């Protein structure tokens, strides 16, 4: 495996966490526009992406390989919980 192959392998592993996090942060800002006016969507996306990345790594360690439905369920929890906690603290 070349360095470029390793980069794309890692990028494709982490892409679901960061894309779901960014889309969910934008959806938060769209639906709760007035309530979340002071909070930047990048902050929501960053914490959700970090939580999703941790969830993917945990799912990989627990389940043995990527791509299982339980891993994606854990990914959703990893993205949603930090964003939910941030919206509670506002």
mmCIF file of C-alpha atoms in Angstrom:
data_model
loop_
_atom_site.group_PDB
_atom_site.id
_atom_site.type_symbol
_atom_site.label_atom_id
_atom_site.label_comp_id
_atom_site.label_asym_id
_atom_site.label_seq_id
_atom_site.Cartn_x
_atom_site.Cartn_y
_atom_site.Cartn_z
ATOM 1 C CA UNK A 1 0.000 0.000 0.000
ATOM 2 C CA UNK A 2 1.395 3.351 -0.998
ATOM 3 C CA UNK A 3 1.103 6.524 1.058
ATOM 4 C CA UNK A 4 -1.616 7.782 -1.262
ATOM 5 C CA UNK A 5 -3.576 4.557 -0.844
ATOM 6 C CA UNK A 6 -3.246 4.819 2.940
ATOM 7 C CA UNK A 7 -4.475 8.424 2.830
ATOM 8 C CA UNK A 8 -7.571 7.507 0.805
ATOM 9 C CA UNK A 9 -8.242 4.496 3.010
ATOM 10 C CA UNK A 10 -8.192 6.679 6.132
ATOM 11 C CA UNK A 11 -10.189 9.461 4.459
ATOM 12 C CA UNK A 12 -12.901 7.023 3.397
ATOM 13 C CA UNK A 13 -13.001 5.566 6.907
ATOM 14 C CA UNK A 14 -13.498 8.997 8.512
ATOM 15 C CA UNK A 15 -15.742 10.560 5.857
ATOM 16 C CA UNK A 16 -19.073 9.275 7.233
ATOM 17 C CA UNK A 17 -18.421 10.818 10.649
ATOM 18 C CA UNK A 18 -17.482 14.245 9.318
ATOM 19 C CA UNK A 19 -20.145 14.415 6.586
ATOM 20 C CA UNK A 20 -22.948 13.358 8.947
ATOM 21 C CA UNK A 21 -21.669 15.801 11.548
ATOM 22 C CA UNK A 22 -21.594 18.725 9.108
ATOM 23 C CA UNK A 23 -25.048 17.945 7.729
ATOM 24 C CA UNK A 24 -26.522 17.560 11.201
ATOM 25 C CA UNK A 25 -24.941 20.831 12.358
ATOM 26 C CA UNK A 26 -26.423 22.661 9.372
ATOM 27 C CA UNK A 27 -29.795 21.066 10.063
ATOM 28 C CA UNK A 28 -29.594 22.175 13.693
ATOM 29 C CA UNK A 29 -28.868 25.720 12.611
ATOM 30 C CA UNK A 30 -31.699 25.662 10.089
ATOM 31 C CA UNK A 31 -34.395 24.259 12.377
ATOM 32 C CA UNK A 32 -33.444 26.071 15.596
ATOM 33 C CA UNK A 33 -32.297 29.289 13.949
ATOM 34 C CA UNK A 34 -33.242 31.668 16.758
ATOM 35 C CA UNK A 35 -32.210 29.437 19.645
ATOM 36 C CA UNK A 36 -28.773 28.655 18.202
ATOM 37 C CA UNK A 37 -28.058 32.054 16.678
ATOM 38 C CA UNK A 38 -24.987 32.675 18.853
ATOM 39 C CA UNK A 39 -23.441 29.242 18.253
ATOM 40 C CA UNK A 40 -21.353 28.702 15.120
ATOM 41 C CA UNK A 41 -22.211 25.672 13.008
ATOM 42 C CA UNK A 42 -18.477 24.885 12.774
ATOM 43 C CA UNK A 43 -18.392 24.321 16.536
ATOM 44 C CA UNK A 44 -21.297 21.879 16.301
ATOM 45 C CA UNK A 45 -19.702 20.144 13.331
ATOM 46 C CA UNK A 46 -16.293 19.912 15.011
ATOM 47 C CA UNK A 47 -17.547 18.297 18.207
ATOM 48 C CA UNK A 48 -19.880 15.995 16.310
ATOM 49 C CA UNK A 49 -17.067 14.980 13.966
ATOM 50 C CA UNK A 50 -14.741 14.232 16.858
ATOM 51 C CA UNK A 51 -17.427 12.174 18.590
ATOM 52 C CA UNK A 52 -18.182 10.330 15.360
ATOM 53 C CA UNK A 53 -14.498 9.608 14.794
ATOM 54 C CA UNK A 54 -14.186 8.189 18.298
ATOM 55 C CA UNK A 55 -17.290 6.088 17.722
ATOM 56 C CA UNK A 56 -15.918 4.700 14.448
ATOM 57 C CA UNK A 57 -12.619 3.753 16.069
ATOM 58 C CA UNK A 58 -14.463 2.153 18.989
ATOM 59 C CA UNK A 59 -16.715 0.226 16.596
ATOM 60 C CA UNK A 60 -13.656 -0.961 14.677
ATOM 61 C CA UNK A 61 -12.036 -2.190 17.882
ATOM 62 C CA UNK A 62 -15.197 -3.841 19.236
ATOM 63 C CA UNK A 63 -16.576 -5.368 16.032
ATOM 64 C CA UNK A 64 -13.354 -6.257 14.267
ATOM 65 C CA UNK A 65 -13.991 -4.469 10.978
ATOM 66 C CA UNK A 66 -15.730 -1.479 9.490
ATOM 67 C CA UNK A 67 -19.120 -1.438 7.808
ATOM 68 C CA UNK A 68 -21.418 -3.192 10.277
ATOM 69 C CA UNK A 69 -24.792 -1.670 11.071
ATOM 70 C CA UNK A 70 -23.982 -1.640 14.790
ATOM 71 C CA UNK A 71 -20.935 0.461 13.977
ATOM 72 C CA UNK A 72 -23.018 2.977 12.056
ATOM 73 C CA UNK A 73 -25.528 3.124 14.928
ATOM 74 C CA UNK A 74 -22.632 3.889 17.254
ATOM 75 C CA UNK A 75 -21.469 6.518 14.752
ATOM 76 C CA UNK A 76 -24.829 8.275 14.928
ATOM 77 C CA UNK A 77 -24.724 8.281 18.713
ATOM 78 C CA UNK A 78 -21.176 9.601 18.613
ATOM 79 C CA UNK A 79 -22.212 12.496 16.383
ATOM 80 C CA UNK A 80 -25.526 13.340 18.034
ATOM 81 C CA UNK A 81 -24.539 13.270 21.707
ATOM 82 C CA UNK A 82 -21.828 15.985 21.588
ATOM 83 C CA UNK A 83 -24.023 18.244 19.457
ATOM 84 C CA UNK A 84 -26.957 17.715 21.810
ATOM 85 C CA UNK A 85 -24.766 18.505 24.834
ATOM 86 C CA UNK A 86 -23.568 21.730 23.188
ATOM 87 C CA UNK A 87 -27.124 22.859 22.502
ATOM 88 C CA UNK A 88 -28.067 22.258 26.137
ATOM 89 C CA UNK A 89 -25.217 24.450 27.406
ATOM 90 C CA UNK A 90 -26.033 27.459 25.240
#
